[in-house]
Amino acid sequence: MTPVAAPPRTERASRPAPPSRRTGLPGRLGTLALLLGPLVVLAAALGYPLVVAVSRSFTDRDDRYVGTQTWASALGDPAVRRAIGQTVEIAVASTIGCVVVGTFIAFVLSFVPFPGAGVIVRIIEAVVSLPSFLIPLALGVMFGPVGVVSAVTGHRLAFMSSVTGVVLAEVAFYTPFVVRPLLAAFSQFPTAQIDVASSLGAGPLRIAMRVIAPAVWPALAAAASLTFLLTLNEFGIVLFTGAKSVTTLPILIYTKSIVGSDFATAAVLATVQLFLSLGAYLLYRTVVRRFDTTGG
């Protein structure tokens, strides 16, 4: 009986060994250097100016340490308190205007198809790329003290030199920040729910409030929070409207530091503006985090 020859053994293809991680001291030093580089740049570009501004708020005009005396003097000034209130007032009014106008525009562009809707979306997106001061300049030509509408109506509609003009300019510039997130949210909304609600007898207003609004409110809240943060720190629009009766915190900081050379009071106001901005940013991040957890 002849033995059966075993099949030849094929050699396994040799696979290259995975590169070993550099766990030694040189690798750790390289990782540490990569982390320290951005941190040093961030600290030099952002941290140092903030520390200088906050520390300067505890000095006087002659750069002498006076504790909280400058704070008490600045916050006790009626003009400063009025500027803080006007800053928040304009930011709230502008945010409400952007939400109302932006929601209407986004709703029409998403659910009322018409020729040229894509062109309008591109125009809205292009507005964001424009310098903010162009908006009050353009509105001033129409509604300013020497504008076209003012001349025709006998100066009865010259409202650009007031809080109304500032709010109108900010609404015109920041509405795209509401439209764009809502367009994205509306594009993900299942239209079958609208068909079902319509077949059950619900009218357009009821469908908008009961069906669509609950699904897109996180995106709307995030857009409103971002708009409030941006309008709270707006400087160019307020400056170029030429509204002498409107004084916001950024305008007052500019006046105290550049015009009056009172850097101590300007530092106090800048610190107040910083805390207001941080509060608005934390609100924005909270809303965005909520939006992310709901699957947006």
CSV table of C-alpha atoms in Angstrom, one decimal:
chain,number,residue,atom,x,y,z
A,1,MET,CA,0.0,0.0,0.0
A,2,THR,CA,1.6,3.2,-1.2
A,3,PRO,CA,1.5,6.1,1.2
A,4,VAL,CA,-0.5,9.1,0.1
A,5,ALA,CA,1.6,12.2,-0.4
A,6,ALA,CA,0.6,15.1,1.8
A,7,PRO,CA,-0.3,18.3,-0.1
A,8,PRO,CA,2.5,20.8,-0.2
A,9,ARG,CA,2.3,23.4,2.5
A,10,THR,CA,2.0,26.9,1.2
A,11,GLU,CA,3.9,29.5,3.0
A,12,ARG,CA,1.7,32.2,4.5
A,13,ALA,CA,2.2,35.6,3.1
A,14,SER,CA,4.2,37.6,5.5
A,15,ARG,CA,2.3,40.7,6.6
A,16,PRO,CA,4.2,43.8,7.6
A,17,ALA,CA,4.1,44.3,11.3
A,18,PRO,CA,2.0,47.3,12.4
A,19,PRO,CA,4.2,50.3,13.3
A,20,SER,CA,4.8,50.5,16.9
A,21,ARG,CA,3.6,53.5,18.7
A,22,ARG,CA,6.2,55.8,20.0
A,23,THR,CA,5.7,55.6,23.7
A,24,GLY,CA,9.2,56.6,24.6
A,25,LEU,CA,10.3,60.0,25.9
A,26,PRO,CA,10.9,61.5,22.4
A,27,GLY,CA,7.3,60.7,21.4
A,28,ARG,CA,5.8,62.2,24.5
A,29,LEU,CA,7.9,65.3,24.1
A,30,GLY,CA,6.7,65.6,20.5
A,31,THR,CA,3.0,65.3,21.6
A,32,LEU,CA,3.6,67.9,24.3
A,33,ALA,CA,5.2,70.3,21.9
A,34,LEU,CA,2.2,70.0,19.5
A,35,LEU,CA,-0.1,70.8,22.4
A,36,LEU,CA,1.9,73.6,23.8
A,37,GLY,CA,2.3,75.4,20.5
A,38,PRO,CA,-1.4,76.3,20.0
A,39,LEU,CA,-1.8,77.0,23.7
A,40,VAL,CA,1.1,79.5,23.7
A,41,VAL,CA,-0.3,81.3,20.7
A,42,LEU,CA,-3.8,81.4,22.2
A,43,ALA,CA,-2.5,82.7,25.5
A,44,ALA,CA,-0.5,85.4,23.8
A,45,ALA,CA,-3.2,86.5,21.3
A,46,LEU,CA,-6.3,86.2,23.6
A,47,GLY,CA,-5.4,85.5,27.2
A,48,TYR,CA,-2.8,88.3,27.7
A,49,PRO,CA,-5.0,91.1,26.4
A,50,LEU,CA,-7.9,89.9,28.5
A,51,VAL,CA,-5.7,89.8,31.6
A,52,VAL,CA,-4.4,93.2,30.9
A,53,ALA,CA,-7.9,94.7,30.4
A,54,VAL,CA,-9.3,93.1,33.6
A,55,SER,CA,-6.3,94.2,35.7
A,56,ARG,CA,-6.4,97.7,34.2
A,57,SER,CA,-10.0,98.0,35.5
A,58,PHE,CA,-8.6,98.2,39.0
A,59,THR,CA,-6.5,101.2,38.3
A,60,ASP,CA,-7.2,104.9,37.8
A,61,ARG,CA,-6.4,107.1,34.8
A,62,ASP,CA,-2.8,107.4,35.9
A,63,ASP,CA,-2.4,103.6,36.0
A,64,ARG,CA,-2.3,103.5,39.8
A,65,TYR,CA,-3.9,100.7,41.7
A,66,VAL,CA,-7.2,101.9,43.4
A,67,GLY,CA,-9.0,98.6,44.0
A,68,THR,CA,-12.7,98.7,43.1
A,69,GLN,CA,-12.9,102.5,43.1
A,70,THR,CA,-13.0,102.7,39.3
A,71,TRP,CA,-15.6,100.0,39.2
A,72,ALA,CA,-17.8,101.9,41.7
A,73,SER,CA,-17.3,105.2,39.8
A,74,ALA,CA,-18.1,103.6,36.4
A,75,LEU,CA,-21.1,101.5,37.4
A,76,GLY,CA,-22.5,104.5,39.4
A,77,ASP,CA,-22.5,106.7,36.3
A,78,PRO,CA,-26.0,107.0,34.9
A,79,ALA,CA,-24.6,107.1,31.3
A,80,VAL,CA,-22.9,103.7,31.8
A,81,ARG,CA,-26.1,102.1,33.2
A,82,ARG,CA,-28.1,103.6,30.3
A,83,ALA,CA,-25.5,102.2,27.8
A,84,ILE,CA,-25.8,98.8,29.4
A,85,GLY,CA,-29.6,98.9,29.2
A,86,GLN,CA,-29.6,100.2,25.7
A,87,THR,CA,-27.1,97.5,24.6
A,88,VAL,CA,-29.3,94.7,25.9
A,89,GLU,CA,-32.5,96.4,24.6
A,90,ILE,CA,-31.1,96.7,21.1
A,91,ALA,CA,-29.8,93.1,21.1
A,92,VAL,CA,-33.2,91.7,22.3
A,93,ALA,CA,-35.2,93.7,19.8
A,94,SER,CA,-32.9,92.9,16.9
A,95,THR,CA,-32.9,89.2,17.9
A,96,ILE,CA,-36.7,89.1,18.0
A,97,GLY,CA,-36.9,90.9,14.6
A,98,CYS,CA,-34.4,88.5,13.1
A,99,VAL,CA,-36.3,85.5,14.4
A,100,VAL,CA,-39.7,86.7,13.1
A,101,VAL,CA,-38.4,87.8,9.6
A,102,GLY,CA,-36.0,84.9,9.3
A,103,THR,CA,-38.6,82.3,10.2
A,104,PHE,CA,-41.1,83.7,7.7
A,105,ILE,CA,-38.5,83.8,4.9
A,106,ALA,CA,-37.2,80.3,5.7
A,107,PHE,CA,-40.8,78.9,5.8
A,108,VAL,CA,-41.7,80.4,2.5
A,109,LEU,CA,-38.5,79.2,0.8
A,110,SER,CA,-39.0,75.7,2.1
A,111,PHE,CA,-42.7,75.0,1.8
A,112,VAL,CA,-44.0,77.5,-0.8
A,113,PRO,CA,-41.9,76.6,-3.9
A,114,PHE,CA,-41.7,79.3,-6.6
A,115,PRO,CA,-39.3,80.2,-9.4
A,116,GLY,CA,-36.2,81.9,-8.3
A,117,ALA,CA,-36.2,80.6,-4.7
A,118,GLY,CA,-32.6,79.3,-5.1
A,119,VAL,CA,-31.5,82.8,-6.3
A,120,ILE,CA,-33.0,84.3,-3.2
A,121,VAL,CA,-31.2,81.8,-1.0
A,122,ARG,CA,-27.9,82.7,-2.6
A,123,ILE,CA,-28.5,86.4,-2.1
A,124,ILE,CA,-29.3,85.9,1.5
A,125,GLU,CA,-26.1,84.0,1.9
A,126,ALA,CA,-24.1,86.7,0.2
A,127,VAL,CA,-25.4,89.3,2.7
A,128,VAL,CA,-23.3,87.6,5.4
A,129,SER,CA,-20.1,88.2,3.4
A,130,LEU,CA,-20.7,92.0,3.2
A,131,PRO,CA,-19.2,94.4,5.8
A,132,SER,CA,-21.8,95.2,8.4
A,133,PHE,CA,-21.5,99.0,8.0
A,134,LEU,CA,-22.7,98.8,4.4
A,135,ILE,CA,-26.3,98.1,5.6
A,136,PRO,CA,-26.7,101.3,7.7
A,137,LEU,CA,-25.1,103.3,4.9
A,138,ALA,CA,-27.6,101.9,2.4
A,139,LEU,CA,-30.5,102.4,4.7
A,140,GLY,CA,-29.3,105.9,5.5
A,141,VAL,CA,-29.6,106.8,1.8
A,142,MET,CA,-33.3,105.8,1.9
A,143,PHE,CA,-34.4,106.7,5.5
A,144,GLY,CA,-31.6,109.0,6.8
A,145,PRO,CA,-32.1,112.7,7.6
A,146,VAL,CA,-31.2,113.6,4.1
A,147,GLY,CA,-32.4,110.4,2.5
A,148,VAL,CA,-34.8,109.9,-0.4
A,149,VAL,CA,-37.8,108.9,1.7
A,150,SER,CA,-37.2,111.6,4.2
A,151,ALA,CA,-37.1,114.3,1.5
A,152,VAL,CA,-40.3,113.0,-0.1
A,153,THR,CA,-42.3,112.7,3.2
A,154,GLY,CA,-41.0,116.0,4.7
A,155,HIS,CA,-38.6,114.3,7.2
A,156,ARG,CA,-41.4,112.3,8.8
A,157,LEU,CA,-39.7,109.0,8.2
A,158,ALA,CA,-36.1,109.9,9.1
A,159,PHE,CA,-35.8,107.2,11.8
A,160,MET,CA,-32.2,106.0,11.0
A,161,SER,CA,-30.8,108.3,13.7
A,162,SER,CA,-32.6,106.4,16.5
A,163,VAL,CA,-32.9,103.1,18.2
A,164,THR,CA,-35.4,102.0,15.5
A,165,GLY,CA,-32.8,102.6,12.8
A,166,VAL,CA,-30.1,100.6,14.6
A,167,VAL,CA,-32.5,97.7,15.1
A,168,LEU,CA,-33.7,97.8,11.5
A,169,ALA,CA,-30.1,97.8,10.2
A,170,GLU,CA,-29.1,94.9,12.5
A,171,VAL,CA,-32.2,92.9,11.5
A,172,ALA,CA,-31.3,93.4,7.8
A,173,PHE,CA,-27.8,92.2,8.4
A,174,TYR,CA,-28.3,89.3,10.9
A,175,THR,CA,-31.5,87.8,9.5
A,176,PRO,CA,-29.5,85.3,7.3
A,177,PHE,CA,-28.0,83.9,10.5
A,178,VAL,CA,-31.6,82.7,11.3
A,179,VAL,CA,-32.6,81.8,7.8
A,180,ARG,CA,-29.7,79.4,7.0
A,181,PRO,CA,-30.1,77.1,10.1
A,182,LEU,CA,-33.9,77.0,9.6
A,183,LEU,CA,-33.5,76.1,5.9
A,184,ALA,CA,-31.4,73.1,7.0
A,185,ALA,CA,-33.9,72.1,9.7
A,186,PHE,CA,-36.8,72.4,7.3
A,187,SER,CA,-35.0,70.3,4.6
A,188,GLN,CA,-34.9,67.4,7.1
A,189,PHE,CA,-38.5,67.7,8.1
A,190,PRO,CA,-40.6,64.8,6.7
A,191,THR,CA,-43.3,66.2,4.5
A,192,ALA,CA,-45.5,63.2,5.1
A,193,GLN,CA,-46.4,64.6,8.5
A,194,ILE,CA,-47.8,67.7,6.8
A,195,ASP,CA,-49.8,65.6,4.4
A,196,VAL,CA,-51.3,63.5,7.3
A,197,ALA,CA,-52.1,66.6,9.3
A,198,SER,CA,-53.7,68.3,6.3
A,199,SER,CA,-55.8,65.1,5.6
A,200,LEU,CA,-57.1,65.3,9.2
A,201,GLY,CA,-58.4,68.8,8.6
A,202,ALA,CA,-55.6,70.9,10.1
A,203,GLY,CA,-55.2,74.4,8.6
A,204,PRO,CA,-51.9,75.9,7.6
A,205,LEU,CA,-51.4,77.9,10.8
A,206,ARG,CA,-52.2,74.8,13.0
A,207,ILE,CA,-49.8,72.7,10.9
A,208,ALA,CA,-47.1,75.3,11.3
A,209,MET,CA,-47.6,75.7,15.1
A,210,ARG,CA,-48.4,72.1,16.1
A,211,VAL,CA,-46.4,70.0,13.6
A,212,ILE,CA,-43.5,71.9,12.2
A,213,ALA,CA,-42.5,74.2,15.0
A,214,PRO,CA,-41.8,71.5,17.7
A,215,ALA,CA,-39.5,69.8,15.2
A,216,VAL,CA,-37.4,72.8,14.4
A,217,TRP,CA,-37.4,74.8,17.6
A,218,PRO,CA,-33.9,73.7,18.7
A,219,ALA,CA,-32.5,75.1,15.5
A,220,LEU,CA,-34.5,78.3,15.9
A,221,ALA,CA,-33.3,78.6,19.5
A,222,ALA,CA,-29.7,78.1,18.5
A,223,ALA,CA,-29.9,80.7,15.7
A,224,ALA,CA,-31.6,83.2,18.1
A,225,SER,CA,-28.9,82.7,20.7
A,226,LEU,CA,-26.1,83.2,18.2
A,227,THR,CA,-27.9,86.3,16.8
A,228,PHE,CA,-28.2,87.7,20.3
A,229,LEU,CA,-24.5,87.2,20.9
A,230,LEU,CA,-23.6,88.9,17.7
A,231,THR,CA,-25.9,91.9,18.1
A,232,LEU,CA,-24.8,92.3,21.7
A,233,ASN,CA,-21.2,93.1,20.5
A,234,GLU,CA,-22.1,95.0,17.3
A,235,PHE,CA,-20.1,98.2,16.8
A,236,GLY,CA,-20.0,99.1,13.1
A,237,ILE,CA,-23.7,99.2,12.5
A,238,VAL,CA,-24.3,101.4,15.6
A,239,LEU,CA,-21.4,103.7,14.6
A,240,PHE,CA,-22.4,104.2,10.9
A,241,THR,CA,-26.1,104.8,11.6
A,242,GLY,CA,-25.0,108.1,13.1
A,243,ALA,CA,-27.5,107.8,15.9
A,244,LYS,CA,-26.2,110.3,18.4
A,245,SER,CA,-28.9,109.4,21.0
A,246,VAL,CA,-27.9,105.7,20.8
A,247,THR,CA,-24.9,104.7,23.0
A,248,THR,CA,-24.2,101.0,23.4
A,249,LEU,CA,-21.4,99.5,25.5
A,250,PRO,CA,-19.0,99.0,22.5
A,251,ILE,CA,-19.6,102.7,21.5
A,252,LEU,CA,-19.0,103.8,25.0
A,253,ILE,CA,-15.8,101.7,25.3
A,254,TYR,CA,-14.5,103.3,22.1
A,255,THR,CA,-15.4,106.8,23.3
A,256,LYS,CA,-13.8,106.4,26.8
A,257,SER,CA,-10.6,104.8,25.5
A,258,ILE,CA,-9.9,106.5,22.1
A,259,VAL,CA,-11.6,109.8,22.5
A,260,GLY,CA,-11.3,110.4,26.3
A,261,SER,CA,-8.1,108.4,26.9
A,262,ASP,CA,-9.8,107.0,30.1
A,263,PHE,CA,-8.5,103.5,29.7
A,264,ALA,CA,-9.3,102.5,33.3
A,265,THR,CA,-13.1,103.2,32.8
A,266,ALA,CA,-12.9,101.6,29.3
A,267,ALA,CA,-11.4,98.5,30.9
A,268,VAL,CA,-14.3,98.3,33.4
A,269,LEU,CA,-16.8,98.6,30.6
A,270,ALA,CA,-14.9,96.0,28.5
A,271,THR,CA,-14.9,93.6,31.4
A,272,VAL,CA,-18.7,94.1,31.8
A,273,GLN,CA,-19.1,93.5,28.0
A,274,LEU,CA,-16.9,90.4,28.4
A,275,PHE,CA,-19.2,88.9,31.0
A,276,LEU,CA,-22.3,89.7,29.0
A,277,SER,CA,-20.8,88.0,26.0
A,278,LEU,CA,-19.7,85.0,28.0
A,279,GLY,CA,-23.3,84.7,29.3
A,280,ALA,CA,-24.7,84.9,25.9
A,281,TYR,CA,-22.2,82.4,24.6
A,282,LEU,CA,-23.0,79.9,27.4
A,283,LEU,CA,-26.6,80.2,26.5
A,284,TYR,CA,-25.8,79.6,22.9
A,285,ARG,CA,-23.7,76.5,23.7
A,286,THR,CA,-26.5,75.1,26.0
A,287,VAL,CA,-29.0,75.4,23.2
A,288,VAL,CA,-26.7,73.9,20.6
A,289,ARG,CA,-25.9,71.0,23.0
A,290,ARG,CA,-29.7,70.4,23.4
A,291,PHE,CA,-30.1,70.5,19.6
A,292,ASP,CA,-27.3,67.9,19.2
A,293,THR,CA,-28.8,65.5,21.7
A,294,THR,CA,-32.1,65.6,19.8
A,295,GLY,CA,-30.5,64.3,16.7
A,296,GLY,CA,-30.1,67.6,14.8
